[in-house]
Tab-separated table of C-alpha atoms in Angstrom:
chain	number	residue	atom	x	y	z
A	1	UNK	CA	-25.515	16.627	44.574
A	2	UNK	CA	-21.969	17.015	42.525
A	3	UNK	CA	-21.474	14.877	39.623
A	4	UNK	CA	-18.060	14.324	39.444
A	5	UNK	CA	-15.795	12.311	36.360
A	6	UNK	CA	-15.559	8.631	37.176
A	7	UNK	CA	-12.818	6.417	36.978
A	8	UNK	CA	-11.496	6.983	33.967
A	9	UNK	CA	-8.067	4.903	34.040
A	10	UNK	CA	-4.311	6.633	33.921
A	11	UNK	CA	-5.837	9.797	31.988
A	12	UNK	CA	-5.491	13.186	33.488
A	13	UNK	CA	-6.065	16.665	32.269
A	14	UNK	CA	-8.507	15.198	29.892
A	15	UNK	CA	-9.682	17.858	27.466
A	16	UNK	CA	-13.630	18.560	27.347
A	17	UNK	CA	-14.681	18.466	23.693
A	18	UNK	CA	-18.664	18.493	23.776
A	19	UNK	CA	-21.058	19.548	26.582
A	20	UNK	CA	-24.256	17.640	25.801
A	21	UNK	CA	-26.648	19.007	28.169
A	22	UNK	CA	-27.410	22.662	29.471
A	23	UNK	CA	-28.806	24.069	32.898
A	24	UNK	CA	-32.511	23.092	33.509
A	25	UNK	CA	-32.387	19.801	31.277
A	26	UNK	CA	-33.866	16.914	32.969
A	27	UNK	CA	-31.903	13.379	32.647
A	28	UNK	CA	-31.976	9.852	32.978
A	29	UNK	CA	-29.449	7.998	34.763
A	30	UNK	CA	-26.568	7.015	31.863
A	31	UNK	CA	-27.653	9.758	29.649
A	32	UNK	CA	-24.304	11.350	28.693
A	33	UNK	CA	-23.237	14.759	29.896
A	34	UNK	CA	-19.904	15.762	28.194
A	35	UNK	CA	-17.676	14.165	26.006
A	36	UNK	CA	-13.736	14.053	26.561
A	37	UNK	CA	-11.168	13.171	24.240
A	38	UNK	CA	-7.538	11.709	24.926
A	39	UNK	CA	-5.021	11.037	22.708
A	40	UNK	CA	-6.531	7.325	22.705
A	41	UNK	CA	-9.519	7.184	22.883
A	42	UNK	CA	-13.244	9.442	23.301
A	43	UNK	CA	-15.542	8.953	26.293
A	44	UNK	CA	-18.837	10.210	27.414
A	45	UNK	CA	-19.502	11.242	31.168
A	46	UNK	CA	-23.069	9.753	32.005
A	47	UNK	CA	-25.081	11.166	34.633
A	48	UNK	CA	-25.548	8.528	37.815
A	49	UNK	CA	-28.581	9.790	38.941
A	50	UNK	CA	-31.834	10.768	37.179
A	51	UNK	CA	-32.684	14.598	38.100
A	52	UNK	CA	-32.098	18.501	36.848
A	53	UNK	CA	-29.287	19.778	35.590
A	54	UNK	CA	-29.018	22.805	38.231
A	55	UNK	CA	-25.500	24.212	36.598
A	56	UNK	CA	-22.516	23.310	34.327
A	57	UNK	CA	-18.819	23.365	36.179
A	58	UNK	CA	-16.798	22.864	32.809
A	59	UNK	CA	-16.681	24.528	29.544
A	60	UNK	CA	-15.905	23.178	26.078
A	61	UNK	CA	-11.967	23.031	26.169
A	62	UNK	CA	-11.776	23.275	29.941
A	63	UNK	CA	-9.484	19.962	31.666
A	64	UNK	CA	-10.812	17.566	34.053
A	65	UNK	CA	-9.470	14.559	35.673
A	66	UNK	CA	-10.920	11.893	37.991
A	67	UNK	CA	-12.929	13.702	40.577
A	68	UNK	CA	-13.586	17.115	38.996
A	69	UNK	CA	-16.900	18.515	39.351
A	70	UNK	CA	-18.564	18.539	35.964
A	71	UNK	CA	-22.096	19.480	37.311
A	72	UNK	CA	-24.376	20.159	40.265
A	73	UNK	CA	-27.743	18.159	39.914
A	74	UNK	CA	-30.994	17.911	41.697
A	75	UNK	CA	-32.070	13.888	41.861
A	76	UNK	CA	-35.838	13.596	41.339
A	77	UNK	CA	-36.273	10.939	44.149
A	78	UNK	CA	-33.718	12.607	46.771
A	79	UNK	CA	-36.278	14.357	49.341
A	80	UNK	CA	-37.934	10.784	49.931
A	81	UNK	CA	-34.838	8.890	49.467
A	82	UNK	CA	-33.074	10.757	52.495
A	83	UNK	CA	-36.280	10.622	54.576
A	84	UNK	CA	-36.445	7.118	54.414
A	85	UNK	CA	-32.734	6.052	54.656
A	86	UNK	CA	-32.444	6.355	57.942
A	87	UNK	CA	-35.273	4.086	58.919
A	88	UNK	CA	-33.405	0.419	58.971
A	89	UNK	CA	-36.607	-1.371	60.031
A	90	UNK	CA	-38.700	-3.268	57.551
A	91	UNK	CA	-41.324	-2.485	60.103
A	92	UNK	CA	-41.413	1.083	59.504
A	93	UNK	CA	-41.910	0.361	55.598
A	94	UNK	CA	-45.413	1.023	55.793
A	95	UNK	CA	-45.225	4.781	57.866
A	96	UNK	CA	-43.287	6.161	55.072
A	97	UNK	CA	-45.656	4.448	52.260
A	98	UNK	CA	-48.377	6.444	54.303
A	99	UNK	CA	-46.779	9.655	53.102
A	100	UNK	CA	-45.762	9.218	49.500
A	101	UNK	CA	-48.151	12.182	48.387
A	102	UNK	CA	-45.488	14.545	50.094
A	103	UNK	CA	-43.118	14.295	47.454
A	104	UNK	CA	-45.726	14.905	44.938
A	105	UNK	CA	-45.158	18.852	44.455
A	106	UNK	CA	-41.395	18.275	44.043
A	107	UNK	CA	-41.491	15.945	41.251
A	108	UNK	CA	-44.099	17.806	38.597
A	109	UNK	CA	-42.598	21.167	39.558
A	110	UNK	CA	-38.949	20.526	38.061
A	111	UNK	CA	-40.627	18.745	35.253
A	112	UNK	CA	-43.063	21.187	34.620
A	113	UNK	CA	-40.597	24.494	34.746
A	114	UNK	CA	-37.431	23.070	33.245
A	115	UNK	CA	-37.321	22.334	29.447
A	116	UNK	CA	-36.988	19.000	28.390
A	117	UNK	CA	-34.615	18.325	25.934
A	118	UNK	CA	-35.833	17.743	22.300
A	119	UNK	CA	-36.225	14.039	21.225
A	120	UNK	CA	-33.087	12.843	19.707
A	121	UNK	CA	-33.400	12.735	15.656
A	122	UNK	CA	-36.217	15.489	15.823
A	123	UNK	CA	-35.812	18.951	13.580
A	124	UNK	CA	-35.564	21.283	16.673
A	125	UNK	CA	-32.952	18.887	17.963
A	126	UNK	CA	-29.008	20.066	18.061
A	127	UNK	CA	-25.828	17.958	17.655
A	128	UNK	CA	-25.298	18.947	21.221
A	129	UNK	CA	-28.651	16.989	22.409
A	130	UNK	CA	-28.751	14.262	20.091
A	131	UNK	CA	-27.960	10.675	21.295
A	132	UNK	CA	-24.640	9.280	19.372
A	133	UNK	CA	-21.927	7.094	20.687
A	134	UNK	CA	-18.126	8.680	21.090
A	135	UNK	CA	-17.257	7.112	17.743
A	136	UNK	CA	-19.905	8.614	16.219
A	137	UNK	CA	-19.405	12.002	17.200
A	138	UNK	CA	-15.806	11.801	16.254
A	139	UNK	CA	-16.664	10.721	13.128
A	140	UNK	CA	-19.127	13.000	12.424
A	141	UNK	CA	-16.691	15.964	13.627
A	142	UNK	CA	-14.528	14.622	11.002
A	143	UNK	CA	-16.401	14.738	8.031
A	144	UNK	CA	-17.593	18.093	9.227
A	145	UNK	CA	-21.331	16.734	9.697
A	146	UNK	CA	-23.882	18.411	11.781
A	147	UNK	CA	-25.700	15.314	13.638
A	148	UNK	CA	-28.857	17.432	14.066
A	149	UNK	CA	-29.686	16.666	10.365
A	150	UNK	CA	-29.074	13.027	10.583
A	151	UNK	CA	-31.839	10.705	11.409
A	152	UNK	CA	-30.890	8.107	13.692
A	153	UNK	CA	-32.289	4.373	13.707
A	154	UNK	CA	-31.137	3.087	16.540
A	155	UNK	CA	-32.828	2.301	20.273
A	156	UNK	CA	-34.196	6.011	21.412
A	157	UNK	CA	-33.539	7.424	17.802
A	158	UNK	CA	-29.762	7.036	18.399
A	159	UNK	CA	-27.430	8.153	15.452
A	160	UNK	CA	-25.494	4.925	14.141
A	161	UNK	CA	-22.240	5.139	12.313
A	162	UNK	CA	-24.277	3.717	9.748
A	163	UNK	CA	-26.938	6.239	9.842
A	164	UNK	CA	-24.066	9.007	9.474
A	165	UNK	CA	-22.072	7.568	6.554
A	166	UNK	CA	-25.643	6.947	4.772
A	167	UNK	CA	-26.386	10.261	5.131
A	168	UNK	CA	-22.813	11.769	4.348
A	169	UNK	CA	-22.679	9.648	1.072
A	170	UNK	CA	-26.110	10.231	0.008
A	171	UNK	CA	-26.379	14.252	0.800
A	172	UNK	CA	-22.906	15.030	0.839
A	173	UNK	CA	-20.446	12.988	-1.571
A	174	UNK	CA	-20.841	13.633	-5.287
A	175	UNK	CA	-22.436	11.118	-7.569
A	176	UNK	CA	-20.146	9.745	-10.092
A	177	UNK	CA	-22.187	12.039	-12.536
A	178	UNK	CA	-21.584	15.254	-10.500
A	179	UNK	CA	-18.245	15.623	-11.108
A	180	UNK	CA	-16.505	17.454	-7.763
A	181	UNK	CA	-19.009	18.848	-6.614
A	182	UNK	CA	-18.978	19.412	-2.557
A	183	UNK	CA	-15.088	19.057	-2.910
A	184	UNK	CA	-13.834	22.595	-2.600
A	185	UNK	CA	-12.382	23.196	-5.763
A	186	UNK	CA	-8.417	24.218	-6.679
A	187	UNK	CA	-8.477	28.101	-7.093
A	188	UNK	CA	-7.968	29.578	-10.413
A	189	UNK	CA	-4.643	30.822	-10.856
A	190	UNK	CA	-3.261	33.367	-13.851
A	191	UNK	CA	-0.132	31.847	-14.395
A	192	UNK	CA	0.693	34.671	-17.646
A	193	UNK	CA	1.332	36.885	-14.375
A	194	UNK	CA	4.763	34.894	-13.566
A	195	UNK	CA	6.066	34.330	-16.908
A	196	UNK	CA	5.068	32.919	-20.510
A	197	UNK	CA	2.490	30.323	-20.754
A	198	UNK	CA	1.124	27.751	-23.542
A	199	UNK	CA	-2.184	26.048	-23.320
A	200	UNK	CA	-3.147	22.836	-25.143
A	201	UNK	CA	-6.245	20.704	-24.921
A	202	UNK	CA	-6.257	17.107	-23.002
A	203	UNK	CA	-6.328	14.281	-25.388
A	204	UNK	CA	-9.358	12.304	-25.987
A	205	UNK	CA	-8.276	9.443	-24.094
A	206	UNK	CA	-7.235	11.676	-20.632
A	207	UNK	CA	-10.432	13.368	-20.547
A	208	UNK	CA	-12.358	9.746	-20.485
A	209	UNK	CA	-9.664	8.159	-17.994
A	210	UNK	CA	-9.647	10.945	-15.541
A	211	UNK	CA	-13.180	10.976	-14.022
A	212	UNK	CA	-13.004	7.188	-13.954
A	213	UNK	CA	-9.383	7.258	-12.485
A	214	UNK	CA	-11.067	10.390	-9.891
A	215	UNK	CA	-14.016	8.256	-9.343
A	216	UNK	CA	-11.870	4.990	-8.458
A	217	UNK	CA	-9.863	6.994	-5.801
A	218	UNK	CA	-12.793	8.550	-4.345
A	219	UNK	CA	-14.716	5.224	-3.766
A	220	UNK	CA	-11.684	2.691	-3.448
A	221	UNK	CA	-9.895	2.630	0.140
A	222	UNK	CA	-6.180	1.757	-1.229
A	223	UNK	CA	-3.556	0.032	0.209
A	224	UNK	CA	-0.321	-1.099	-1.489
A	225	UNK	CA	1.302	-4.024	-0.804
A	226	UNK	CA	5.211	-4.424	-2.365
A	227	UNK	CA	7.314	-7.558	-3.170
A	228	UNK	CA	10.204	-8.646	-5.034
A	229	UNK	CA	10.426	-11.776	-7.491
A	230	UNK	CA	13.674	-13.120	-8.335
A	231	UNK	CA	13.472	-13.480	-11.942
A	232	UNK	CA	17.099	-14.872	-12.849
A	233	UNK	CA	15.784	-17.894	-14.102
A	234	UNK	CA	12.664	-16.975	-16.064
A	235	UNK	CA	14.574	-14.203	-17.669
A	236	UNK	CA	16.784	-16.358	-19.052
A	237	UNK	CA	14.437	-18.815	-20.220
A	238	UNK	CA	12.297	-15.921	-21.782
A	239	UNK	CA	15.193	-14.914	-23.240
A	240	UNK	CA	15.883	-18.330	-25.236
A	241	UNK	CA	12.328	-18.183	-26.653
A	242	UNK	CA	12.671	-14.395	-27.532
A	243	UNK	CA	15.374	-15.628	-29.916
A	244	UNK	CA	13.326	-18.148	-31.620
A	245	UNK	CA	10.234	-15.602	-31.871
A	246	UNK	CA	11.943	-12.808	-33.618
A	247	UNK	CA	12.208	-14.455	-37.145
A	248	UNK	CA	8.640	-15.391	-36.535
A	249	UNK	CA	7.835	-11.631	-36.326
A	250	UNK	CA	6.876	-11.090	-32.447
A	251	UNK	CA	8.519	-10.503	-29.138
A	252	UNK	CA	8.578	-13.067	-26.007
A	253	UNK	CA	8.433	-10.175	-23.028
A	254	UNK	CA	8.536	-10.787	-19.531
A	255	UNK	CA	4.811	-9.482	-19.186
A	256	UNK	CA	3.325	-12.497	-20.910
A	257	UNK	CA	4.943	-14.838	-18.184
A	258	UNK	CA	3.415	-12.568	-15.456
A	259	UNK	CA	0.011	-12.676	-16.968
A	260	UNK	CA	0.445	-16.458	-16.601
A	261	UNK	CA	1.688	-16.274	-13.305
A	262	UNK	CA	-1.215	-13.782	-12.162
A	263	UNK	CA	-3.661	-15.953	-13.821
A	264	UNK	CA	-2.674	-19.029	-11.852
A	265	UNK	CA	-2.702	-16.691	-8.562
A	266	UNK	CA	-6.116	-15.311	-8.877
A	267	UNK	CA	-7.048	-18.724	-9.272
A	268	UNK	CA	-5.787	-19.813	-6.274
A	269	UNK	CA	-7.272	-16.501	-4.252
A	270	UNK	CA	-10.596	-15.930	-5.962
A	271	UNK	CA	-11.069	-12.796	-3.581
A	272	UNK	CA	-8.563	-11.085	-5.543
A	273	UNK	CA	-10.878	-12.064	-8.706
A	274	UNK	CA	-13.758	-10.308	-7.713
A	275	UNK	CA	-16.245	-7.096	-7.686
A	276	UNK	CA	-18.049	-5.459	-4.413
A	277	UNK	CA	-21.545	-5.403	-5.094
A	278	UNK	CA	-23.460	-3.795	-2.425
A	279	UNK	CA	-23.062	-6.693	0.616
A	280	UNK	CA	-22.114	-9.120	-1.819
A	281	UNK	CA	-18.862	-10.649	-3.092
A	282	UNK	CA	-19.051	-11.629	-7.139
A	283	UNK	CA	-16.752	-14.294	-7.599
A	284	UNK	CA	-15.821	-14.704	-11.116
A	285	UNK	CA	-15.003	-17.829	-12.666
A	286	UNK	CA	-13.103	-16.284	-15.774
A	287	UNK	CA	-9.662	-14.884	-15.789
A	288	UNK	CA	-9.658	-11.583	-18.017
A	289	UNK	CA	-6.545	-9.197	-17.668
A	290	UNK	CA	-6.206	-5.606	-18.487
A	291	UNK	CA	-3.013	-4.447	-19.198
A	292	UNK	CA	-2.038	-0.673	-19.219
A	293	UNK	CA	-0.371	0.391	-22.520
A	294	UNK	CA	1.591	3.507	-22.987
A	295	UNK	CA	0.610	5.658	-26.109
A	296	UNK	CA	1.216	8.975	-27.446
A	297	UNK	CA	-2.536	10.125	-26.593
A	298	UNK	CA	-2.252	8.870	-22.998
A	299	UNK	CA	-2.525	5.287	-20.801
A	300	UNK	CA	-5.139	2.658	-22.554
A	301	UNK	CA	-6.001	-0.526	-20.788
A	302	UNK	CA	-6.853	-3.459	-23.813
A	303	UNK	CA	-7.902	-6.748	-22.031
A	304	UNK	CA	-6.569	-10.062	-22.434
A	305	UNK	CA	-9.153	-12.768	-21.859
A	306	UNK	CA	-9.450	-16.083	-20.815
A	307	UNK	CA	-5.247	-15.877	-20.010
A	308	UNK	CA	-5.339	-18.821	-17.700
A	309	UNK	CA	-6.050	-20.875	-21.135
A	310	UNK	CA	-3.202	-19.722	-22.945
A	311	UNK	CA	0.532	-20.077	-22.752
A	312	UNK	CA	3.197	-17.987	-22.456
A	313	UNK	CA	4.000	-17.953	-26.926
A	314	UNK	CA	0.410	-17.147	-27.217
A	315	UNK	CA	0.176	-14.595	-24.992
A	316	UNK	CA	2.887	-12.838	-26.024
A	317	UNK	CA	1.640	-12.827	-29.761
A	318	UNK	CA	-1.503	-11.316	-28.459
A	319	UNK	CA	0.164	-8.534	-26.534
A	320	UNK	CA	1.867	-7.658	-29.245
A	321	UNK	CA	-1.240	-6.854	-31.486
A	322	UNK	CA	-3.021	-5.404	-28.738
A	323	UNK	CA	-0.096	-3.088	-28.007
A	324	UNK	CA	-0.033	-2.057	-31.782
A	325	UNK	CA	-3.353	-1.277	-31.804
A	326	UNK	CA	-3.492	0.588	-28.846
A	327	UNK	CA	-0.837	3.015	-30.389
A	328	UNK	CA	-2.477	3.002	-33.891
A	329	UNK	CA	-5.926	4.136	-32.113
A	330	UNK	CA	-7.274	0.848	-33.189
A	331	UNK	CA	-8.936	-0.604	-30.072
A	332	UNK	CA	-12.610	-0.897	-29.917
A	333	UNK	CA	-14.743	-0.877	-26.851
A	334	UNK	CA	-14.834	-4.317	-26.578
A	335	UNK	CA	-11.104	-4.370	-26.750
A	336	UNK	CA	-11.321	-2.992	-23.222
A	337	UNK	CA	-13.963	-4.279	-21.487
A	338	UNK	CA	-14.360	-7.122	-19.073
A	339	UNK	CA	-11.406	-7.222	-17.164
A	340	UNK	CA	-11.142	-8.869	-13.429
A	341	UNK	CA	-7.710	-7.409	-13.028
A	342	UNK	CA	-5.095	-5.102	-14.195
A	343	UNK	CA	-1.455	-4.648	-14.724
A	344	UNK	CA	0.616	-1.686	-14.859
A	345	UNK	CA	4.314	-2.155	-16.107
A	346	UNK	CA	6.572	0.562	-16.037
A	347	UNK	CA	9.415	-2.003	-16.298
A	348	UNK	CA	10.684	-0.306	-19.729
A	349	UNK	CA	10.908	2.977	-18.269
A	350	UNK	CA	12.199	2.750	-14.861
A	351	UNK	CA	11.306	3.623	-11.014
A	352	UNK	CA	11.608	1.377	-7.943
A	353	UNK	CA	7.747	1.101	-6.620
A	354	UNK	CA	4.727	3.155	-7.252
A	355	UNK	CA	0.897	2.939	-6.292
A	356	UNK	CA	-1.375	1.975	-9.128
A	357	UNK	CA	-4.672	3.037	-8.583
A	358	UNK	CA	-7.313	-0.113	-8.524
A	359	UNK	CA	-9.312	0.012	-11.665
A	360	UNK	CA	-12.693	-0.148	-10.098
A	361	UNK	CA	-15.146	-2.189	-10.367
A	362	UNK	CA	-11.595	-4.782	-10.147
A	363	UNK	CA	-10.331	-4.716	-6.400
A	364	UNK	CA	-6.778	-4.990	-7.213
A	365	UNK	CA	-4.042	-4.102	-9.419
A	366	UNK	CA	-0.546	-5.227	-10.263
A	367	UNK	CA	2.149	-2.363	-10.632
A	368	UNK	CA	5.691	-3.687	-12.203
A	369	UNK	CA	8.709	-1.397	-12.283
A	370	UNK	CA	12.193	-2.224	-13.498
A	371	UNK	CA	14.197	-4.880	-12.977
A	372	UNK	CA	17.371	-4.656	-11.043
A	373	UNK	CA	20.632	-7.177	-10.333
A	374	UNK	CA	21.229	-7.093	-6.492
A	375	UNK	CA	23.191	-9.472	-4.215
A	376	UNK	CA	21.114	-12.122	-2.995
A	377	UNK	CA	22.199	-14.251	0.304
A	378	UNK	CA	21.640	-17.995	-0.863
A	379	UNK	CA	22.815	-19.519	2.759
A	380	UNK	CA	26.529	-19.511	1.707
A	381	UNK	CA	27.623	-16.473	-0.409
A	382	UNK	CA	25.846	-13.482	-1.916
A	383	UNK	CA	25.050	-14.262	-5.407
A	384	UNK	CA	24.124	-11.755	-8.361
A	385	UNK	CA	20.155	-12.422	-8.876
A	386	UNK	CA	17.649	-10.343	-11.113
A	387	UNK	CA	14.891	-9.069	-9.008
A	388	UNK	CA	11.766	-7.799	-10.250
A	389	UNK	CA	9.959	-5.110	-7.336
A	390	UNK	CA	6.258	-6.065	-7.587
A	391	UNK	CA	3.335	-3.484	-5.895
A	392	UNK	CA	-0.212	-4.798	-5.242
A	393	UNK	CA	-2.615	-2.194	-4.560
A	394	UNK	CA	-6.354	-3.381	-3.512
A	395	UNK	CA	-9.427	-2.619	-2.231
A	396	UNK	CA	-8.960	-3.066	1.759
A	397	UNK	CA	-12.971	-3.464	1.992
A	398	UNK	CA	-12.435	-6.963	-0.022
A	399	UNK	CA	-8.739	-7.751	0.727
A	400	UNK	CA	-7.064	-7.679	3.743
A	401	UNK	CA	-3.250	-7.133	4.698
A	402	UNK	CA	-2.754	-10.740	5.072
A	403	UNK	CA	-4.447	-12.204	1.760
A	404	UNK	CA	-2.447	-9.492	-0.088
A	405	UNK	CA	0.379	-10.947	1.185
A	406	UNK	CA	-0.085	-14.334	0.483
A	407	UNK	CA	-1.316	-13.443	-3.086
A	408	UNK	CA	1.953	-11.679	-3.642
A	409	UNK	CA	4.259	-14.398	-2.143
A	410	UNK	CA	2.482	-17.174	-4.399
A	411	UNK	CA	2.828	-14.626	-7.375
A	412	UNK	CA	6.534	-14.388	-6.683
A	413	UNK	CA	7.162	-18.095	-6.107
A	414	UNK	CA	5.623	-18.720	-9.690
A	415	UNK	CA	7.971	-16.063	-11.180
A	416	UNK	CA	11.041	-17.481	-9.372
A	417	UNK	CA	10.392	-20.908	-11.142
A	418	UNK	CA	8.707	-21.096	-14.282
A	419	UNK	CA	8.448	-24.650	-13.940
A	420	UNK	CA	5.527	-24.071	-11.407
A	421	UNK	CA	3.341	-22.542	-14.103
A	422	UNK	CA	2.857	-25.784	-15.657
A	423	UNK	CA	1.584	-27.280	-12.544
């Protein structure tokens, strides 16, 4: 019988991306024969019968539509079924039953002569004979993983998505200590061929922070959510406090108020103040916030502890001390450990937005750029307001878009009305 493409919806001229059987294979009903891929989905075409594949009518990269013939197959039970079908009376049932031995030579013959497909997941299998869903097959192609090397844990040794990812992570992705092994290296170039060059060594800080940033970027699925906070009133209040603080030897910065607002937001949304540990989420009942500080040798991130328990003036003093020690290279290891969240502020330099890298095992980081005056509609007219862009990068395994938007919206509300920080 001819095996044809069944109803596949409105799709036509769909490419064949995989042939899952060969001529002579014995298949069961619903075993996949070929895989098709449209611009929206990947689908397997199953066998409607149990039988032997006589020949294939398509090849990889051929296009098919509903009704296209993809294979010719011989049903294992077709001869007795054809003989018994014309007789509709139940009384005649015993007669064919007595002739059951007749098809016996038919069934063993193809089973003995035809090569049976390897069991899925065995060493002799190939990616074409292994059982896996279209999603898993497509993911395997994207990851460039041969499914023949993946041990399946699903029914009938079917390779599941988790089987594939586990194999990929344990066998192909480098560990944190393996450097960039497994990732194509950037080719070396003799730049001196194009003009004069100078070579300077990386600073110690950049040597230490580089692998950590690389590890975070490779392991954390980053998403960045951006918003703006109206800090017109907050900045006016900050300036008043700063005028009073200068004679005492310290400055009151916008960052101290952002620390307070972030701490209050972390208390309201504890998932953002967490870390992912396997299948568990570690929620932290303390708020220690890392603050990225620009130094001549590179970026360092000292930690301000128990931010939720300190006032803006105390935080301003502590920030001044940490920043000074960071630039002088006097920070200790304890000064840079234990953060639950990080703020990276480029406000003193410029920019309109950026994507800060999550400082794993934290799950979020706030990027801050330079504030600017902008006309804002107040319901009756446009008024000049000081707007501060905020960029929240987060680990999408822990934080979804809705939570990120709620967290940032709450943060902007606190920054817009400093009185809320006292509630």
